[in-house]
Amino acid sequence: MTDKYAVIGNPIAHSKSPLIHRMFAEQTGQDISYEKIEAPLDGFATMVERLRSEGYKGCNVTVPFKFEAFKMCVMQTGRAREARAANTLLFRDSEIWGDNTDGAGLITDIEQNLGFKLMFKDALLMGAGGAAHGVVWPLFNAGAGIVIANRTVEKAQHIAAEFEGAGTVFARSYEELAGKRFDLVINATSSSLADALPPLPDGLFKPGALAYDMMYGRETPFMKFAREQGAALVADGLGMLVEQAAESFYKWRDVRPDTRPILEKLRQS
Ligand code: ATR
């Protein structure tokens, strides 16, 4: 019997997750279906209950429901707790288990696909919303030193406070970045959605530096800026998207898809 999965979000129309999971299923010979579902902004919990009653095995969760999803889970993985958000739910008997594969997706993309080791590297993480918070613990756990920069610096300070005493995570305003240099700069702001660029100073990239925009689909102003400023590697977030999906698929199915050919196919299309 086909096992049913879905991704729930709002909006959801442009989600590539169904396509990615269908390619995983085909590649690994898994008998699953995967669809996208838009829940009303006040209707996430109702939608989850509907899927459970219809025998779905689990679902992915995307903006803006990841925090609500996390709170619904009776079982939470360590990485979901660190993010305080869940993007992967597994329905087991009467229980909802919650995991978060976003951070692992980013780390795998950076370390495996892009060949960039994070240990002892100086990282600048731009943004202090849900997207930034979802990756800050995985970056920390991978051994990077992290400066979190945000327009509203209090939000960055709030995140940095979770790492008090570790000595490797600091909050800064954009103005305070002048003269600082980084091995890795990650754009976790929503600026690219508005075709805007965070107010970055010149000379930010060390030799060999990686610039990573968590957005995908087109060259963002940040990616263009990074190229002009001499970043050695410039990446968008498509690899992260595929890798977080692969990690969810693995948790559900016990089979790890080979992401490389799928990422190649998506890049071509
Ligand atoms: P998400 O869930 O995508 O993280 P969010 O919680 O609304 O969305 O957070 C958006 C982030 O992008 C915030 O860090 C925001 O900065 P502020 O907290 O100062 O508002 C940041 N952001 C959005 N547009 C930006 C821009 N043009 N330049 C710099 N930062 C921007």
PDB file of N, CA and C in Angstrom, residues 64-133:
ATOM      1  N   PRO A  64       4.184  29.347   7.578  1.00  0.00           N
ATOM      2  CA  PRO A  64       4.656  29.878   8.871  1.00  0.00           C
ATOM      3  C   PRO A  64       4.397  28.922  10.033  1.00  0.00           C
ATOM      4  N   PHE A  65       4.306  27.630   9.758  1.00  0.00           N
ATOM      5  CA  PHE A  65       3.755  26.711  10.771  1.00  0.00           C
ATOM      6  C   PHE A  65       4.784  25.921  11.583  1.00  0.00           C
ATOM      7  N   LYS A  66       6.091  26.165  11.347  1.00  0.00           N
ATOM      8  CA  LYS A  66       7.087  25.289  11.983  1.00  0.00           C
ATOM      9  C   LYS A  66       7.083  25.372  13.519  1.00  0.00           C
ATOM     10  N   PHE A  67       6.747  26.556  14.042  1.00  0.00           N
ATOM     11  CA  PHE A  67       6.757  26.725  15.506  1.00  0.00           C
ATOM     12  C   PHE A  67       5.541  26.043  16.119  1.00  0.00           C
ATOM     13  N   GLU A  68       4.410  26.219  15.460  1.00  0.00           N
ATOM     14  CA  GLU A  68       3.177  25.581  15.924  1.00  0.00           C
ATOM     15  C   GLU A  68       3.317  24.058  15.833  1.00  0.00           C
ATOM     16  N   ALA A  69       3.943  23.592  14.762  1.00  0.00           N
ATOM     17  CA  ALA A  69       4.151  22.149  14.589  1.00  0.00           C
ATOM     18  C   ALA A  69       4.986  21.594  15.734  1.00  0.00           C
ATOM     19  N   PHE A  70       6.028  22.324  16.083  1.00  0.00           N
ATOM     20  CA  PHE A  70       6.906  21.882  17.175  1.00  0.00           C
ATOM     21  C   PHE A  70       6.110  21.720  18.464  1.00  0.00           C
ATOM     22  N   LYS A  71       5.238  22.681  18.729  1.00  0.00           N
ATOM     23  CA  LYS A  71       4.470  22.644  19.988  1.00  0.00           C
ATOM     24  C   LYS A  71       3.468  21.503  20.002  1.00  0.00           C
ATOM     25  N   MET A  72       3.048  21.054  18.827  1.00  0.00           N
ATOM     26  CA  MET A  72       2.066  19.948  18.773  1.00  0.00           C
ATOM     27  C   MET A  72       2.688  18.583  19.052  1.00  0.00           C
ATOM     28  N   CYS A  73       4.028  18.509  18.965  1.00  0.00           N
ATOM     29  CA  CYS A  73       4.678  17.197  19.044  1.00  0.00           C
ATOM     30  C   CYS A  73       4.798  16.723  20.485  1.00  0.00           C
ATOM     31  N   VAL A  74       4.411  15.493  20.736  1.00  0.00           N
ATOM     32  CA  VAL A  74       4.631  14.947  22.078  1.00  0.00           C
ATOM     33  C   VAL A  74       6.060  14.459  22.215  1.00  0.00           C
ATOM     34  N   MET A  75       6.680  14.107  21.084  1.00  0.00           N
ATOM     35  CA  MET A  75       8.074  13.688  21.091  1.00  0.00           C
ATOM     36  C   MET A  75       8.861  14.665  20.221  1.00  0.00           C
ATOM     37  N   GLN A  76       9.934  15.187  20.773  1.00  0.00           N
ATOM     38  CA  GLN A  76      10.723  16.192  20.040  1.00  0.00           C
ATOM     39  C   GLN A  76      12.180  15.753  19.996  1.00  0.00           C
ATOM     40  N   THR A  77      12.778  15.801  18.842  1.00  0.00           N
ATOM     41  CA  THR A  77      14.202  15.472  18.750  1.00  0.00           C
ATOM     42  C   THR A  77      15.030  16.649  19.287  1.00  0.00           C
ATOM     43  N   GLY A  78      16.289  16.368  19.575  1.00  0.00           N
ATOM     44  CA  GLY A  78      17.179  17.408  20.093  1.00  0.00           C
ATOM     45  C   GLY A  78      17.287  18.581  19.146  1.00  0.00           C
ATOM     46  N   ARG A  79      17.372  18.277  17.855  1.00  0.00           N
ATOM     47  CA  ARG A  79      17.557  19.388  16.918  1.00  0.00           C
ATOM     48  C   ARG A  79      16.273  20.183  16.712  1.00  0.00           C
ATOM     49  N   ALA A  80      15.115  19.552  16.917  1.00  0.00           N
ATOM     50  CA  ALA A  80      13.860  20.316  16.893  1.00  0.00           C
ATOM     51  C   ALA A  80      13.806  21.234  18.116  1.00  0.00           C
ATOM     52  N   ARG A  81      14.258  20.717  19.262  1.00  0.00           N
ATOM     53  CA  ARG A  81      14.265  21.541  20.483  1.00  0.00           C
ATOM     54  C   ARG A  81      15.211  22.724  20.324  1.00  0.00           C
ATOM     55  N   GLU A  82      16.368  22.480  19.721  1.00  0.00           N
ATOM     56  CA  GLU A  82      17.334  23.568  19.530  1.00  0.00           C
ATOM     57  C   GLU A  82      16.743  24.662  18.649  1.00  0.00           C
ATOM     58  N   ALA A  83      16.025  24.252  17.603  1.00  0.00           N
ATOM     59  CA  ALA A  83      15.420  25.233  16.690  1.00  0.00           C
ATOM     60  C   ALA A  83      14.103  25.788  17.250  1.00  0.00           C
ATOM     61  N   ARG A  84      13.532  25.073  18.211  1.00  0.00           N
ATOM     62  CA  ARG A  84      12.177  25.360  18.720  1.00  0.00           C
ATOM     63  C   ARG A  84      11.177  25.385  17.585  1.00  0.00           C
ATOM     64  N   ALA A  85      11.445  24.558  16.591  1.00  0.00           N
ATOM     65  CA  ALA A  85      10.610  24.503  15.399  1.00  0.00           C
ATOM     66  C   ALA A  85      10.742  23.116  14.787  1.00  0.00           C
ATOM     67  N   ALA A  86       9.685  22.655  14.144  1.00  0.00           N
ATOM     68  CA  ALA A  86       9.728  21.343  13.490  1.00  0.00           C
ATOM     69  C   ALA A  86       9.347  21.488  12.024  1.00  0.00           C
ATOM     70  N   ASN A  87      10.144  20.861  11.155  1.00  0.00           N
ATOM     71  CA  ASN A  87       9.780  20.846   9.733  1.00  0.00           C
ATOM     72  C   ASN A  87       9.416  19.438   9.271  1.00  0.00           C
ATOM     73  N   THR A  88       9.555  18.463  10.168  1.00  0.00           N
ATOM     74  CA  THR A  88       9.301  17.069   9.807  1.00  0.00           C
ATOM     75  C   THR A  88       8.502  16.402  10.918  1.00  0.00           C
ATOM     76  N   LEU A  89       7.296  15.974  10.586  1.00  0.00           N
ATOM     77  CA  LEU A  89       6.480  15.262  11.574  1.00  0.00           C
ATOM     78  C   LEU A  89       6.328  13.813  11.154  1.00  0.00           C
ATOM     79  N   LEU A  90       6.320  12.949  12.147  1.00  0.00           N
ATOM     80  CA  LEU A  90       6.094  11.534  11.901  1.00  0.00           C
ATOM     81  C   LEU A  90       4.921  11.109  12.778  1.00  0.00           C
ATOM     82  N   PHE A  91       3.926  10.516  12.145  1.00  0.00           N
ATOM     83  CA  PHE A  91       2.736  10.101  12.895  1.00  0.00           C
ATOM     84  C   PHE A  91       2.906   8.650  13.303  1.00  0.00           C
ATOM     85  N   ARG A  92       3.026   8.404  14.597  1.00  0.00           N
ATOM     86  CA  ARG A  92       3.244   7.042  15.070  1.00  0.00           C
ATOM     87  C   ARG A  92       2.148   6.704  16.067  1.00  0.00           C
ATOM     88  N   ASP A  93       1.295   5.758  15.713  1.00  0.00           N
ATOM     89  CA  ASP A  93       0.145   5.409  16.553  1.00  0.00           C
ATOM     90  C   ASP A  93      -0.580   6.704  16.935  1.00  0.00           C
ATOM     91  N   SER A  94      -0.708   6.961  18.223  1.00  0.00           N
ATOM     92  CA  SER A  94      -1.433   8.175  18.616  1.00  0.00           C
ATOM     93  C   SER A  94      -0.486   9.355  18.824  1.00  0.00           C
ATOM     94  N   GLU A  95       0.803   9.163  18.546  1.00  0.00           N
ATOM     95  CA  GLU A  95       1.784  10.204  18.864  1.00  0.00           C
ATOM     96  C   GLU A  95       2.242  10.963  17.615  1.00  0.00           C
ATOM     97  N   ILE A  96       2.555  12.232  17.817  1.00  0.00           N
ATOM     98  CA  ILE A  96       3.229  13.004  16.764  1.00  0.00           C
ATOM     99  C   ILE A  96       4.666  13.237  17.206  1.00  0.00           C
ATOM    100  N   TRP A  97       5.607  12.763  16.392  1.00  0.00           N
ATOM    101  CA  TRP A  97       7.029  13.011  16.647  1.00  0.00           C
ATOM    102  C   TRP A  97       7.466  14.163  15.764  1.00  0.00           C
ATOM    103  N   GLY A  98       8.307  15.046  16.328  1.00  0.00           N
ATOM    104  CA  GLY A  98       8.759  16.198  15.557  1.00  0.00           C
ATOM    105  C   GLY A  98      10.268  16.265  15.465  1.00  0.00           C
ATOM    106  N   ASP A  99      10.752  16.511  14.264  1.00  0.00           N
ATOM    107  CA  ASP A  99      12.185  16.635  14.030  1.00  0.00           C
ATOM    108  C   ASP A  99      12.410  17.924  13.251  1.00  0.00           C
ATOM    109  N   ASN A 100      13.653  18.348  13.151  1.00  0.00           N
ATOM    110  CA  ASN A 100      13.965  19.482  12.293  1.00  0.00           C
ATOM    111  C   ASN A 100      15.200  19.153  11.467  1.00  0.00           C
ATOM    112  N   THR A 101      15.021  19.095  10.167  1.00  0.00           N
ATOM    113  CA  THR A 101      16.106  18.687   9.268  1.00  0.00           C
ATOM    114  C   THR A 101      16.696  19.882   8.502  1.00  0.00           C
ATOM    115  N   ASP A 102      16.199  21.096   8.774  1.00  0.00           N
ATOM    116  CA  ASP A 102      16.681  22.275   8.025  1.00  0.00           C
ATOM    117  C   ASP A 102      18.169  22.506   8.252  1.00  0.00           C
ATOM    118  N   GLY A 103      18.576  22.484   9.515  1.00  0.00           N
ATOM    119  CA  GLY A 103      19.975  22.761   9.837  1.00  0.00           C
ATOM    120  C   GLY A 103      20.890  21.689   9.268  1.00  0.00           C
ATOM    121  N   ALA A 104      20.481  20.438   9.419  1.00  0.00           N
ATOM    122  CA  ALA A 104      21.281  19.334   8.867  1.00  0.00           C
ATOM    123  C   ALA A 104      21.399  19.490   7.356  1.00  0.00           C
ATOM    124  N   GLY A 105      20.314  19.962   6.719  1.00  0.00           N
ATOM    125  CA  GLY A 105      20.341  20.180   5.272  1.00  0.00           C
ATOM    126  C   GLY A 105      21.380  21.219   4.885  1.00  0.00           C
ATOM    127  N   LEU A 106      21.433  22.296   5.660  1.00  0.00           N
ATOM    128  CA  LEU A 106      22.423  23.346   5.378  1.00  0.00           C
ATOM    129  C   LEU A 106      23.840  22.805   5.582  1.00  0.00           C
ATOM    130  N   ILE A 107      24.057  22.116   6.700  1.00  0.00           N
ATOM    131  CA  ILE A 107      25.407  21.624   7.012  1.00  0.00           C
ATOM    132  C   ILE A 107      25.865  20.617   5.948  1.00  0.00           C
ATOM    133  N   THR A 108      24.992  19.706   5.555  1.00  0.00           N
ATOM    134  CA  THR A 108      25.362  18.724   4.528  1.00  0.00           C
ATOM    135  C   THR A 108      25.681  19.417   3.213  1.00  0.00           C
ATOM    136  N   ASP A 109      24.873  20.402   2.858  1.00  0.00           N
ATOM    137  CA  ASP A 109      25.134  21.107   1.598  1.00  0.00           C
ATOM    138  C   ASP A 109      26.492  21.807   1.645  1.00  0.00           C
ATOM    139  N   ILE A 110      26.763  22.480   2.759  1.00  0.00           N
ATOM    140  CA  ILE A 110      28.021  23.225   2.863  1.00  0.00           C
ATOM    141  C   ILE A 110      29.216  22.263   2.918  1.00  0.00           C
ATOM    142  N   GLU A 111      29.125  21.256   3.786  1.00  0.00           N
ATOM    143  CA  GLU A 111      30.310  20.406   4.008  1.00  0.00           C
ATOM    144  C   GLU A 111      30.487  19.350   2.920  1.00  0.00           C
ATOM    145  N   GLN A 112      29.403  18.659   2.542  1.00  0.00           N
ATOM    146  CA  GLN A 112      29.531  17.568   1.566  1.00  0.00           C
ATOM    147  C   GLN A 112      29.479  18.093   0.126  1.00  0.00           C
ATOM    148  N   ASN A 113      28.439  18.848  -0.185  1.00  0.00           N
ATOM    149  CA  ASN A 113      28.263  19.251  -1.588  1.00  0.00           C
ATOM    150  C   ASN A 113      29.262  20.336  -2.005  1.00  0.00           C
ATOM    151  N   LEU A 114      29.457  21.312  -1.121  1.00  0.00           N
ATOM    152  CA  LEU A 114      30.346  22.424  -1.479  1.00  0.00           C
ATOM    153  C   LEU A 114      31.778  22.195  -0.987  1.00  0.00           C
ATOM    154  N   GLY A 115      31.968  21.159  -0.168  1.00  0.00           N
ATOM    155  CA  GLY A 115      33.320  20.802   0.270  1.00  0.00           C
ATOM    156  C   GLY A 115      33.962  21.825   1.190  1.00  0.00           C
ATOM    157  N   PHE A 116      33.136  22.496   1.993  1.00  0.00           N
ATOM    158  CA  PHE A 116      33.632  23.568   2.867  1.00  0.00           C
ATOM    159  C   PHE A 116      33.485  23.130   4.323  1.00  0.00           C
ATOM    160  N   LYS A 117      34.589  22.861   4.994  1.00  0.00           N
ATOM    161  CA  LYS A 117      34.546  22.419   6.403  1.00  0.00           C
ATOM    162  C   LYS A 117      34.247  23.589   7.331  1.00  0.00           C
ATOM    163  N   LEU A 118      33.366  23.387   8.289  1.00  0.00           N
ATOM    164  CA  LEU A 118      32.917  24.481   9.147  1.00  0.00           C
ATOM    165  C   LEU A 118      33.717  24.634  10.437  1.00  0.00           C
ATOM    166  N   MET A 119      34.373  23.576  10.860  1.00  0.00           N
ATOM    167  CA  MET A 119      35.096  23.600  12.135  1.00  0.00           C
ATOM    168  C   MET A 119      36.145  24.717  12.152  1.00  0.00           C
ATOM    169  N   PHE A 120      36.111  25.524  13.201  1.00  0.00           N
ATOM    170  CA  PHE A 120      37.082  26.616  13.430  1.00  0.00           C
ATOM    171  C   PHE A 120      37.008  27.720  12.376  1.00  0.00           C
ATOM    172  N   LYS A 121      35.885  27.796  11.655  1.00  0.00           N
ATOM    173  CA  LYS A 121      35.732  28.870  10.665  1.00  0.00           C
ATOM    174  C   LYS A 121      34.934  30.029  11.283  1.00  0.00           C
ATOM    175  N   ASP A 122      35.199  31.228  10.789  1.00  0.00           N
ATOM    176  CA  ASP A 122      34.451  32.414  11.232  1.00  0.00           C
ATOM    177  C   ASP A 122      33.266  32.624  10.313  1.00  0.00           C
ATOM    178  N   ALA A 123      32.073  32.497  10.879  1.00  0.00           N
ATOM    179  CA  ALA A 123      30.859  32.628  10.081  1.00  0.00           C
ATOM    180  C   ALA A 123      30.097  33.882  10.465  1.00  0.00           C
ATOM    181  N   LEU A 124      29.558  34.551   9.451  1.00  0.00           N
ATOM    182  CA  LEU A 124      28.626  35.656   9.678  1.00  0.00           C
ATOM    183  C   LEU A 124      27.247  35.168   9.272  1.00  0.00           C
ATOM    184  N   LEU A 125      26.337  35.190  10.220  1.00  0.00           N
ATOM    185  CA  LEU A 125      24.958  34.794   9.944  1.00  0.00           C
ATOM    186  C   LEU A 125      24.109  36.048   9.945  1.00  0.00           C
ATOM    187  N   MET A 126      23.535  36.382   8.795  1.00  0.00           N
ATOM    188  CA  MET A 126      22.689  37.572   8.703  1.00  0.00           C
ATOM    189  C   MET A 126      21.232  37.198   8.915  1.00  0.00           C
ATOM    190  N   GLY A 127      20.587  37.925   9.822  1.00  0.00           N
ATOM    191  CA  GLY A 127      19.178  37.677  10.111  1.00  0.00           C
ATOM    192  C   GLY A 127      19.004  37.087  11.487  1.00  0.00           C
ATOM    193  N   ALA A 128      17.838  37.335  12.070  1.00  0.00           N
ATOM    194  CA  ALA A 128      17.569  36.808  13.403  1.00  0.00           C
ATOM    195  C   ALA A 128      16.111  36.378  13.516  1.00  0.00           C
ATOM    196  N   GLY A 129      15.537  35.984  12.384  1.00  0.00           N
ATOM    197  CA  GLY A 129      14.173  35.459  12.383  1.00  0.00           C
ATOM    198  C   GLY A 129      14.207  33.945  12.478  1.00  0.00           C
ATOM    199  N   GLY A 130      13.108  33.325  12.074  1.00  0.00           N
ATOM    200  CA  GLY A 130      13.004  31.870  12.168  1.00  0.00           C
ATOM    201  C   GLY A 130      14.046  31.147  11.328  1.00  0.00           C
ATOM    202  N   ALA A 131      14.329  31.683  10.143  1.00  0.00           N
ATOM    203  CA  ALA A 131      15.287  31.016   9.258  1.00  0.00           C
ATOM    204  C   ALA A 131      16.680  30.999   9.880  1.00  0.00           C
ATOM    205  N   ALA A 132      17.077  32.114  10.477  1.00  0.00           N
ATOM    206  CA  ALA A 132      18.397  32.187  11.118  1.00  0.00           C
ATOM    207  C   ALA A 132      18.440  31.291  12.357  1.00  0.00           C
ATOM    208  N   HIS A 133      17.395  31.375  13.163  1.00  0.00           N
ATOM    209  CA  HIS A 133      17.399  30.568  14.386  1.00  0.00           C
ATOM    210  C   HIS A 133      17.439  29.080  14.068  1.00  0.00           C
TER     211      HIS A 133
END
